[in-house]
Amino acid sequence: MAVSPLITRLGLALVTLFGVAVIVFCLLRVVPGDPVAMMISPSATPADIAALKARYGLDLGLGAQFMLWLGAVARGDFGTSISLRRDVLELIGERLPATLELAFAALVFGILAGGMLAIFGTLCRRTPLEPVLDFLNGLFLAVPDFVWALALVLLFGVFLPVLPISGRLDPSVPVAFATPFYLLESLARLNLAAVGDLLAHMAMPVLALGLPLAAIIVRTLKEALIEAMLQDYVLLARLKGMSPLRLVVQEALRNAVGPTLTLTGVQFTFMIGGTVIVERIFAYPGLGNMAIDAVINRDLPLIQGIVLTFGALFIAINIATDLIAALLNPRQAHG
Amino acid sequence: MSQPLLSIEALSAISTRDGGQPVLRDVDLTLKRGEVRGLVGESGAGKSTVAKAVLGILPSTVKLTGGWVRFEGQDLMQMKRAAFSALLGRDITLIPQDPQTALNPARSIEAQLTDGLRLKLGLSRTAARARALELMDEVQIRDPARVLAAYPHQLSGGMRQRILIAAAFAPEPKLVVADEPTTALDVTVQKEILRLIRRMQEAHGTAVIFVTHDLGVVAKICDSVTLLYAGKVIEDGPTARLLNALRHAYTRALLSAGPRYDRPDAGLEPVPEAVFAQLRAEIGLSQSNSEGPRS
Ligand SMILES: Nc1ncnc2c1ncn2[C@@H]1O[C@H](COP(=O)(O)OP(=O)(O)O)[C@@H](O)[C@H]1O
Ligand SMILES: [Mg+2]
């Protein structure tokens, strides 16, 4: 992608984010429920309530509230969480890395598992294994992430209790982290005990989030691979004596990966949405888990901050997907 | 060397896709070493099916029902898989129809031109590259080093077809199967490519099966011709004799239907239906299965 389209994309991203901000702000104010009512003790006087409203700017008109909030956000001030009484940006900074590590682990798992199974499925074409694989693929496509999460809790938490069912890190693992990216930091420090424990905690949520992605990748990529395998250049390569695996990986894969890449970008944004419920089920201390608390507590500043963060993340994923697609397209990669 | 290089005997095939309709009916074809044999017929006549049978790449929906394909006396259909695979791409190679789809858009020309040399002849990377440069020179590509580094979309159709010709002749095969190698090209480029194939074939003493629906092309390049209609051989002989005689109604019809090099804008004249009807009667096809063949 050349420079100027990238700038256009970034400009568009800002506009999109502004739209997200407007929608979130309006939605939160039309749904019923009074944040102040959640904070006060039953003995509060009307004067207490008014003081509280004034403190959070809730006594102003909607337009004024929005402008105030947007101006603050533009300066990097997302306000103070009503329920946790801490800076929203700080809270997000603590929780987002946990979610990012989880989501990226699930993405890597989904791509590797889905990619390998798609290649395997292409190699199994016209063998008795093909209908079996297709049937399993269809089954996996039909199971959503939260169902996986519950099934995995039953399987590895109850019947075969080999994996921790909640949290991110066992308290018995002695580490003081300098950053909130526990997994990356442990990897960088080669602290294998910590890496092992973190991965054990991530295993089930990663499977729950990654299996549906893998299933979609298998279906899309296999279809494209089979189509690509019919091309003349694959036939010529086969006549030259290339092995079936090399035919799929070297000849077909690069040309077949386009649609899968775009789809994976879209699915990744869905998956980040999925972290909300999956993190909740596994009590994983990520942004999604906090989002549910924020909604339960009607913590407007925190909800707004989290939703904007998710919005920015989605846009970043879209741009990254386009960039990678452009890099993989030989027409763009080689002039 | 009396033994023919390739002999196809009584080859028959049906299409399971079209309810078992015959695709080839007792096709015979022999090819001497170094001979260029035209395989001619209208679309759907079964030309590509013959070519694919030689290469062992028939689609799963086409089934051979009888006959032999012998290469240097060996029955290709009875041969062990490994032995046949070893033969393909080394002794028998293919020039495909459409240079647009026959090169992998994601791989450099060098990678695609050298992997056959490395896999089939066991050349090292540097030796294969050196050989590739020679071949590029032979097919008259200027600035071969630059073209080797290029990707298919950076080259013209004619250039790509030159590269595919270079790749087909690279392992010094005994037989090159060319399935309509100029159909996808401009008329002017067509002529150059035809001349190039003929020159390469002569220089290397390679036999060629040249599939085309165009008798004008046959006249330019082929020593002999096999004419197919609806899966049946209806003419077989030296090009000169075939073209001079023009005995057969179908031959005349086909020639008038071909594009004219002297008047490229003249377009295709349709073959009169009456000619086909007469022909069907002549070769004993019933009306019901005669309308079928389509590619
Ligand atoms: N993939 C296929 N499956 C089944 N039948 C086919 C297939 N391809 C071609 N045929 C049949 O074989 C006949 C001959 O096709 P083909 O050899 O491609 O003709 P040509 O190359 O002379 O145009 C056609 O009538 C067509 O119906
Ligand atoms: Mg054909």
XYZ file of C-alpha atoms and ligand atoms in Angstrom:
658
model
C 0.000 0.000 0.000
C 1.412 3.383 -0.966
C 1.705 6.203 1.551
C -1.231 8.376 0.564
C -3.894 5.646 0.682
C -2.572 4.781 4.118
C -3.078 8.360 5.254
C -6.587 8.273 3.808
C -7.232 5.084 5.742
C -6.006 6.646 8.981
C -8.187 9.704 8.369
C -11.162 7.446 7.763
C -10.288 5.554 10.915
C -10.544 8.775 12.925
C -13.929 9.534 11.407
C -15.077 6.007 12.224
C -13.862 6.320 15.792
C -15.733 9.603 16.130
C -18.862 7.833 14.923
C -18.315 5.074 17.457
C -17.925 7.691 20.177
C -21.193 9.410 19.216
C -23.113 6.136 19.103
C -21.772 4.846 22.399
C -22.419 8.117 24.088
C -25.999 8.349 22.852
C -26.826 4.687 23.448
C -25.638 4.782 27.005
C -27.823 7.756 27.693
C -31.027 6.405 26.221
C -30.886 2.995 27.885
C -32.583 3.038 31.287
C -30.607 3.067 34.506
C -29.099 5.844 36.527
C -25.378 5.512 37.255
C -25.667 7.800 40.236
C -28.370 5.621 41.768
C -25.870 2.753 41.739
C -23.283 4.729 43.690
C -25.205 6.303 46.475
C -26.216 4.886 49.791
C -29.945 4.799 50.500
C -29.427 7.548 53.082
C -28.081 10.111 50.596
C -29.819 13.452 50.521
C -30.857 15.188 47.282
C -27.959 17.564 47.863
C -25.522 14.609 47.949
C -26.952 13.358 44.655
C -26.652 16.781 43.027
C -23.059 17.082 44.193
C -22.213 13.681 42.767
C -23.881 14.502 39.446
C -21.964 17.741 39.244
C -18.712 15.935 39.968
C -19.159 13.620 36.960
C -20.681 16.330 34.762
C -24.006 14.514 34.689
C -25.931 17.700 35.484
C -25.131 19.279 32.132
C -27.124 18.909 28.895
C -26.332 15.941 26.616
C -24.520 18.045 24.013
C -22.406 19.733 26.608
C -21.629 16.381 28.252
C -20.546 14.964 24.905
C -18.323 17.911 24.014
C -16.774 17.822 27.451
C -16.116 14.100 27.223
C -14.814 14.236 23.653
C -12.485 17.135 24.443
C -11.112 15.216 27.399
C -10.723 12.021 25.377
C -8.828 13.930 22.696
C -6.404 14.999 25.420
C -6.080 11.392 26.530
C -8.300 11.863 29.562
C -10.972 9.144 29.607
C -12.248 10.198 32.989
C -12.553 8.301 36.215
C -14.331 5.001 36.640
C -17.407 5.510 38.771
C -17.373 2.037 40.296
C -13.624 1.510 40.711
C -12.744 5.187 41.343
C -9.643 4.926 39.216
C -8.446 6.513 36.031
C -10.179 4.782 33.058
C -7.099 4.872 30.835
C -5.016 3.300 33.582
C -7.548 0.506 34.034
C -7.646 -0.141 30.301
C -3.849 -0.115 30.200
C -3.810 -2.872 32.818
C -6.485 -5.040 31.248
C -6.027 -4.589 27.486
C -2.656 -6.406 27.346
C -4.214 -9.487 28.958
C -6.953 -9.476 26.318
C -4.476 -8.812 23.497
C -2.286 -11.722 24.564
C -5.316 -13.980 24.751
C -6.767 -12.856 21.418
C -3.457 -13.083 19.568
C -2.767 -16.506 21.023
C -6.210 -17.614 19.839
C -5.537 -16.019 16.433
C -2.217 -17.825 16.053
C -3.818 -21.076 17.166
C -6.753 -20.617 14.772
C -4.502 -19.793 11.810
C -2.054 -22.632 12.460
C -4.689 -25.258 13.173
C -7.000 -24.039 10.416
C -4.176 -23.656 7.896
C -2.713 -27.081 8.535
C -6.084 -28.789 8.454
C -6.995 -26.988 5.224
C -3.757 -28.227 3.642
C -4.367 -31.703 5.033
C -7.940 -31.639 3.727
C -6.718 -30.611 0.275
C -4.248 -33.493 0.277
C -7.051 -35.852 1.349
C -9.219 -34.840 -1.558
C -10.973 -37.791 -3.177
C -9.922 -40.132 -0.385
C -12.322 -41.824 2.056
C -11.096 -39.345 4.665
C -12.540 -36.344 2.832
C -16.207 -36.765 3.859
C -15.140 -37.425 7.453
C -13.096 -34.235 7.560
C -15.876 -32.240 5.913
C -18.397 -33.558 8.412
C -16.184 -32.637 11.377
C -15.543 -29.248 9.846
C -19.275 -28.633 9.533
C -19.749 -29.662 13.140
C -17.034 -27.316 14.379
C -18.473 -24.484 12.298
C -21.760 -24.826 14.151
C -20.328 -24.547 17.683
C -19.846 -20.974 18.969
C -17.065 -19.886 21.323
C -19.064 -19.772 24.563
C -20.361 -23.299 24.021
C -16.772 -24.434 23.561
C -15.888 -22.592 26.761
C -18.557 -24.410 28.777
C -17.739 -27.761 27.203
C -14.042 -27.274 27.911
C -14.721 -26.345 31.529
C -16.653 -29.583 31.880
C -13.993 -31.597 30.112
C -10.725 -30.210 31.488
C -12.044 -28.630 34.642
C -14.329 -31.346 35.954
C -13.842 -34.717 34.263
C -10.167 -34.456 33.479
C -8.932 -31.699 35.775
C -5.568 -31.006 34.184
C -5.972 -27.336 33.345
C -6.680 -24.372 35.604
C -10.202 -23.160 34.947
C -9.851 -19.559 35.992
C -7.496 -16.623 36.176
C -4.377 -15.694 34.259
C -1.523 -16.729 36.529
C -1.308 -18.905 39.600
C -0.405 -16.803 42.676
C 2.182 -19.408 43.601
C 4.298 -18.476 40.580
C 6.722 -15.916 41.958
C 7.194 -13.149 39.402
C 7.083 -9.416 39.567
C 6.161 -8.186 36.123
C 7.412 -4.864 34.847
C 4.786 -4.702 32.091
C 1.196 -5.905 31.827
C 2.223 -8.154 28.902
C 2.905 -11.122 31.166
C 3.328 -13.706 28.433
C 5.599 -11.604 26.228
C 7.643 -10.544 29.214
C 8.043 -14.095 30.497
C 9.051 -15.222 27.025
C 11.574 -12.409 26.717
C 13.044 -13.281 30.116
C 12.957 -16.998 29.294
C 11.047 -17.572 32.529
C 9.694 -20.935 31.490
C 7.806 -21.609 34.706
C 5.798 -18.428 34.225
C 5.312 -19.100 30.486
C 4.033 -22.580 31.266
C 1.603 -21.371 33.887
C 0.338 -18.507 31.704
C -0.187 -20.854 28.760
C -1.970 -23.390 30.947
C -4.375 -20.670 32.040
C -4.816 -19.491 28.446
C -5.268 -22.968 26.996
C -9.020 -23.289 27.436
C -9.998 -19.725 26.522
C -7.660 -19.923 23.517
C -9.317 -23.139 22.379
C -12.786 -21.680 22.906
C -11.936 -18.586 20.870
C -9.671 -20.282 18.340
C -11.627 -23.392 17.375
C -14.474 -21.538 15.607
C -11.866 -19.434 13.789
C -9.950 -22.563 12.786
C -13.155 -24.133 11.463
C -13.933 -21.115 9.285
C -10.350 -20.942 8.017
C -10.428 -24.645 7.122
C -13.558 -24.239 5.046
C -12.551 -21.053 3.229
C -8.928 -21.938 2.672
C -9.599 -25.503 1.563
C -12.112 -24.305 -1.004
C -9.618 -21.769 -2.366
C -6.808 -24.330 -2.332
C -8.850 -26.833 -4.294
C -9.700 -24.132 -6.809
C -6.038 -23.134 -7.080
C -4.982 -26.766 -7.479
C -6.939 -26.853 -10.753
C -4.798 -24.121 -12.285
C -2.445 -24.930 -15.132
C 0.621 -23.863 -13.183
C -0.101 -26.537 -10.601
C -0.487 -29.101 -13.378
C 2.862 -28.075 -14.859
C 4.504 -28.259 -11.450
C 3.025 -31.715 -10.951
C 4.430 -32.853 -14.285
C 7.820 -31.594 -13.089
C 7.565 -34.090 -10.271
C 6.721 -31.856 -7.332
C 5.404 -33.682 -4.278
C 1.710 -33.228 -3.415
C 2.545 -31.337 -0.225
C 4.828 -28.973 -2.107
C 2.172 -28.484 -4.760
C -0.294 -27.343 -2.130
C 2.078 -25.285 -0.011
C 4.379 -23.776 -2.610
C 2.160 -23.510 -5.683
C -1.391 -23.124 -4.433
C -1.259 -21.644 -0.934
C 0.094 -18.200 -1.756
C -2.499 -17.713 -4.481
C -5.344 -19.114 -2.427
C -4.758 -17.243 0.788
C -6.341 -13.903 -0.199
C -10.002 -14.555 0.697
C -8.969 -16.355 3.882
C -6.860 -13.424 4.964
C -9.697 -10.938 4.579
C -12.067 -13.284 6.344
C -9.609 -13.873 9.172
C -9.384 -10.119 9.717
C -13.156 -9.898 10.049
C -13.340 -13.018 12.214
C -10.604 -11.652 14.450
C -12.712 -8.613 15.258
C -15.633 -10.935 16.062
C -13.287 -12.972 18.206
C -12.289 -9.911 20.181
C -15.992 -9.387 20.802
C -16.080 -13.020 21.911
C -13.385 -12.407 24.533
C -16.001 -10.580 26.607
C -18.025 -13.690 27.385
C -15.106 -16.141 27.273
C -13.021 -14.070 29.676
C -16.022 -13.977 31.960
C -16.454 -17.737 31.907
C -12.784 -18.311 32.746
C -12.503 -15.334 35.121
C -9.636 -14.118 32.951
C -8.644 -10.604 34.016
C -8.942 -8.953 30.599
C -10.725 -5.956 29.185
C -13.825 -7.955 28.223
C -14.321 -9.253 31.720
C -14.029 -5.715 33.047
C -16.508 -4.546 30.421
C -19.198 -6.776 31.915
C -18.558 -5.385 35.382
C -18.677 -1.892 33.956
C -22.057 -2.557 32.356
C -23.471 -4.167 35.500
C -22.350 -1.132 37.489
C -23.504 1.302 34.797
C -20.018 2.783 34.936
C -20.435 5.194 32.003
C -16.866 6.530 31.752
C -15.430 3.015 31.888
C -17.914 1.620 29.341
C -17.177 4.496 26.979
C -13.454 3.991 27.361
C -13.664 0.258 26.774
C -15.946 0.547 23.755
C -13.700 3.179 22.180
C -10.708 0.922 22.798
C -12.454 -1.999 21.131
C -13.421 0.308 18.250
C -9.825 1.439 17.790
C -8.713 -2.186 17.914
C -11.187 -3.208 15.210
C -10.013 -0.413 12.954
C -6.373 -1.294 13.547
C -7.122 -4.915 12.644
C -8.846 -3.850 9.423
C -5.929 -1.693 8.368
C -3.429 -4.410 9.259
C -5.436 -6.937 7.228
C -5.365 -4.680 4.172
C -1.640 -4.072 4.559
C -0.881 -7.783 4.801
C -3.149 -8.537 1.833
C -1.288 -5.932 -0.209
C 2.070 -7.391 0.801
C 0.986 -10.876 -0.204
C -0.349 -9.810 -3.577
C 2.513 -10.319 -6.031
C 1.199 -7.573 -8.266
C 1.708 -5.074 -5.502
C 4.712 -6.698 -3.921
C 6.716 -6.766 -7.147
C 5.689 -3.585 -8.956
C 14.950 -46.824 -35.339
C 11.866 -48.326 -36.805
C 9.888 -48.335 -33.590
C 7.635 -45.285 -33.349
C 8.226 -42.913 -30.446
C 4.583 -42.857 -29.538
C 1.804 -45.062 -30.695
C -1.779 -44.727 -29.684
C -3.918 -47.686 -30.670
C -7.689 -47.963 -30.629
C -7.937 -45.537 -27.736
C -11.520 -45.121 -26.539
C -12.919 -43.024 -23.739
C -16.277 -41.992 -22.334
C -17.388 -39.012 -20.339
C -19.076 -40.071 -17.111
C -20.161 -36.489 -16.677
C -22.301 -36.575 -19.802
C -23.914 -39.925 -19.057
C -21.263 -42.166 -20.561
C -21.123 -40.423 -23.887
C -18.129 -41.505 -25.982
C -15.334 -38.964 -26.136
C -12.798 -40.983 -28.108
C -13.665 -43.818 -30.491
C -10.816 -46.137 -31.497
C -8.306 -43.375 -31.995
C -5.046 -44.418 -33.661
C -2.045 -42.164 -33.869
C 1.639 -42.868 -34.384
C 4.474 -40.457 -34.018
C 8.040 -40.872 -35.188
C 10.982 -39.338 -33.401
C 11.324 -35.677 -34.293
C 7.976 -35.580 -36.063
C 5.504 -32.724 -35.618
C 2.006 -34.139 -35.711
C -1.011 -31.888 -35.845
C -4.054 -33.047 -33.937
C -6.883 -31.131 -35.496
C -10.610 -30.883 -35.044
C -13.322 -28.560 -33.908
C -13.881 -27.739 -30.279
C -15.055 -30.817 -28.386
C -13.635 -33.248 -30.919
C -11.466 -34.881 -28.267
C -8.058 -33.361 -29.069
C -7.271 -32.364 -25.512
C -8.492 -35.731 -24.279
C -5.899 -37.458 -26.452
C -3.209 -35.072 -25.196
C -4.243 -35.619 -21.571
C -4.301 -39.379 -22.009
C -0.671 -39.256 -23.173
C 0.246 -37.174 -20.121
C -1.858 -39.295 -17.774
C -3.822 -36.295 -16.586
C -7.350 -37.147 -17.662
C -10.038 -35.604 -15.464
C -11.755 -38.068 -13.132
C -14.934 -37.700 -15.181
C -13.336 -39.091 -18.330
C -12.740 -42.855 -18.335
C -10.641 -44.791 -20.823
C -12.566 -47.793 -22.036
C -9.984 -49.403 -24.274
C -6.826 -49.079 -26.280
C -3.131 -48.489 -25.618
C -0.732 -45.630 -25.375
C 2.810 -46.830 -25.962
C 5.846 -44.629 -25.529
C 9.071 -46.169 -26.830
C 7.296 -49.486 -26.712
C 6.212 -49.192 -23.079
C 2.521 -49.234 -22.290
C 2.020 -45.998 -20.353
C -1.232 -47.176 -18.815
C 0.270 -50.376 -17.408
C 3.431 -48.685 -16.219
C 4.269 -48.352 -12.522
C 3.257 -44.982 -11.129
C 6.788 -44.060 -10.127
C 8.222 -44.959 -13.525
C 5.507 -42.972 -15.286
C 6.066 -39.950 -13.019
C 9.781 -40.120 -13.746
C 9.026 -40.103 -17.462
C 6.689 -37.147 -17.268
C 8.329 -33.778 -17.191
C 11.538 -35.336 -18.478
C 10.828 -37.374 -21.626
C 7.337 -35.989 -22.160
C 6.568 -32.342 -21.419
C 3.690 -29.967 -22.005
C 3.283 -26.534 -23.514
C -0.068 -25.393 -22.146
C -2.715 -23.381 -23.912
C -2.967 -20.245 -21.849
C 0.256 -18.537 -20.765
C -1.941 -16.411 -18.514
C -2.762 -19.272 -16.160
C 0.212 -21.547 -16.720
C 2.667 -19.515 -14.694
C 2.285 -19.160 -10.951
C 1.660 -15.457 -10.237
C 3.333 -15.754 -6.849
C 6.655 -17.195 -7.987
C 9.474 -15.643 -9.971
C 10.234 -16.806 -13.508
C 13.567 -18.153 -12.298
C 11.904 -20.317 -9.673
C 9.453 -21.716 -12.205
C 11.956 -22.239 -14.986
C 14.563 -23.909 -12.812
C 12.504 -26.195 -10.591
C 11.953 -28.677 -13.419
C 15.687 -28.762 -14.098
C 16.418 -29.301 -10.438
C 13.704 -31.868 -9.796
C 13.989 -33.827 -13.022
C 17.653 -33.492 -13.948
C 19.010 -33.032 -10.435
C 20.851 -29.822 -11.338
C 22.129 -27.571 -8.566
C 20.619 -24.144 -8.136
C 23.498 -22.426 -9.932
C 23.663 -24.993 -12.726
C 19.913 -24.727 -13.224
C 20.169 -20.956 -13.373
C 22.953 -21.112 -15.937
C 20.892 -23.521 -18.034
C 17.844 -21.295 -17.662
C 19.828 -18.333 -18.986
C 20.887 -20.390 -22.023
C 17.319 -21.461 -22.651
C 16.080 -17.880 -22.415
C 18.631 -16.975 -25.019
C 17.445 -19.815 -27.200
C 13.836 -18.670 -27.099
C 15.058 -15.166 -27.964
C 14.328 -13.371 -24.761
C 16.393 -10.262 -24.492
C 17.831 -9.306 -21.125
C 17.363 -12.799 -19.676
C 18.734 -11.930 -16.241
C 16.052 -9.295 -15.769
C 13.285 -11.584 -17.007
C 14.429 -14.372 -14.700
C 13.974 -12.051 -11.744
C 10.546 -10.921 -12.951
C 7.092 -12.156 -11.964
C 4.561 -13.367 -14.561
C 2.328 -10.293 -14.405
C 5.263 -8.125 -15.433
C 5.592 -9.927 -18.770
C 3.526 -9.943 -21.958
C 1.578 -12.996 -23.105
C 4.082 -13.734 -25.873
C 6.974 -13.462 -23.446
C 5.270 -15.818 -21.024
C 4.643 -18.344 -23.778
C 8.341 -18.156 -24.715
C 9.201 -18.975 -21.138
C 6.780 -21.903 -21.120
C 8.345 -23.148 -24.346
C 11.788 -22.836 -22.787
C 10.539 -24.791 -19.768
C 9.017 -27.488 -21.989
C 12.266 -28.009 -23.921
C 14.495 -27.593 -20.856
C 14.900 -31.274 -19.912
C 15.577 -32.265 -23.558
C 12.352 -34.261 -23.800
C 11.629 -36.721 -26.586
C 8.039 -35.576 -26.908
C 6.428 -32.198 -26.343
C 2.653 -32.048 -26.146
C 1.422 -28.591 -27.140
C -2.293 -28.053 -26.527
C -3.387 -25.050 -28.564
C -0.264 -23.140 -27.548
C -1.051 -20.103 -29.670
C -4.827 -19.862 -29.349
C -4.674 -17.350 -26.502
C -2.215 -15.069 -28.320
C -2.490 -12.169 -30.763
C -2.255 -13.188 -34.401
C 1.126 -11.506 -34.890
C 2.570 -13.092 -31.759
C 1.065 -16.425 -32.840
C 3.281 -16.501 -35.919
C 6.447 -15.867 -33.925
C 5.559 -18.512 -31.381
C 4.827 -21.067 -34.111
C 8.172 -20.375 -35.725
C 9.848 -20.639 -32.341
C 8.299 -24.022 -31.542
C 9.304 -25.319 -34.946
C 12.858 -24.046 -34.530
C 13.238 -25.482 -31.015
C 11.787 -28.777 -32.174
C 14.221 -28.970 -35.086
C 17.224 -27.941 -33.013
C 16.520 -30.552 -30.343
C 15.083 -33.266 -32.581
C 11.969 -33.348 -30.453
C 8.688 -34.865 -31.554
C 5.649 -32.653 -31.034
C 1.938 -33.339 -30.785
C 0.479 -30.036 -31.824
C -3.171 -29.671 -30.873
C -5.055 -27.013 -32.783
C -8.424 -26.320 -34.353
C -6.774 -24.194 -36.998
C -5.663 -25.735 -40.312
C -3.775 -22.555 -41.139
C -1.517 -23.275 -38.185
C -1.173 -26.906 -39.241
C 0.062 -25.844 -42.661
C 2.790 -23.756 -41.044
C 4.193 -26.181 -38.525
C 3.088 -29.789 -38.899
C 4.710 -32.647 -40.824
C 1.609 -34.765 -40.551
C -1.939 -34.414 -39.359
C -4.541 -36.445 -37.532
C -8.001 -35.051 -37.980
C -10.577 -35.800 -35.310
C -14.289 -35.414 -35.497
C -16.511 -36.320 -32.548
C -13.791 -38.474 -31.062
C -13.072 -40.363 -34.278
C -10.066 -40.104 -36.570
C -11.385 -39.085 -39.969
C -8.120 -38.209 -41.691
C -4.531 -39.136 -41.088
C -1.533 -38.384 -43.244
C 1.217 -36.011 -44.312
C 0.208 -32.376 -44.074
C 0.905 -31.662 -47.717
C -1.241 -34.514 -48.915
C -4.034 -33.584 -46.564
C -4.020 -29.938 -47.467
C -3.653 -30.525 -51.182
C -6.350 -33.066 -51.441
C -8.978 -31.387 -49.273
C -11.064 -34.351 -50.206
C -13.135 -34.411 -47.177
C -16.071 -32.113 -46.782
C -15.192 -31.507 -43.192
C -11.641 -30.520 -44.028
C -12.868 -27.853 -46.401
C -15.411 -26.595 -43.939
C -12.866 -26.379 -41.183
C -10.365 -24.532 -43.346
C -12.896 -21.926 -44.332
C -13.793 -21.564 -40.684
C -10.230 -20.836 -39.591
C -8.881 -17.335 -39.112
C -7.022 -15.997 -42.144
C -3.521 -14.695 -41.606
C -3.741 -12.619 -44.739
C -6.985 -11.071 -43.529
C -6.879 -11.225 -39.724
C -9.954 -9.036 -39.471
C -12.044 -11.379 -41.557
C -13.121 -13.359 -38.518
C -14.494 -16.878 -38.417
C -16.934 -18.123 -40.946
C -19.379 -20.578 -39.459
C -19.194 -24.131 -40.704
C -22.434 -24.817 -42.558
C -24.670 -27.217 -40.658
C -25.304 -29.141 -43.867
C -21.648 -30.079 -44.040
C -21.813 -31.537 -40.557
C -24.997 -33.408 -41.311
C -23.421 -35.031 -44.328
C -20.357 -35.827 -42.288
C -22.332 -37.456 -39.502
C -23.991 -39.684 -42.031
C -20.597 -40.515 -43.487
C -18.989 -41.617 -40.252
C -22.128 -43.314 -39.044
C -23.099 -41.255 -36.035
C -26.678 -41.270 -34.918
C -28.409 -37.925 -34.610
C -28.895 -38.162 -30.840
C -25.282 -38.320 -29.737
C -23.841 -36.232 -32.480
C -24.877 -32.898 -31.089
C -23.169 -33.613 -27.808
C -19.463 -32.958 -28.029
C -18.587 -29.664 -26.430
C -15.458 -28.749 -24.566
N -13.638 -32.771 -17.484
C -14.441 -33.469 -18.332
N -15.286 -34.389 -17.834
C -16.093 -35.081 -18.656
N -16.122 -34.906 -19.980
C -15.298 -34.006 -20.531
C -14.409 -33.250 -19.737
N -13.716 -32.413 -20.538
C -14.150 -32.658 -21.780
N -15.095 -33.620 -21.781
C -15.785 -34.155 -22.939
O -14.848 -34.669 -23.830
C -15.121 -34.228 -25.131
C -13.852 -33.801 -25.800
O -13.307 -32.723 -25.122
P -11.866 -32.172 -25.428
O -10.932 -33.306 -25.566
O -11.548 -31.138 -24.445
O -12.089 -31.515 -26.863
P -11.153 -30.510 -27.675
O -9.857 -30.372 -26.955
O -11.019 -31.141 -29.013
O -11.882 -29.224 -27.765
C -16.145 -33.109 -25.029
O -17.242 -33.456 -25.783
C -16.533 -33.044 -23.597
O -17.918 -33.257 -23.457
Mg -8.983 -28.638 -26.103
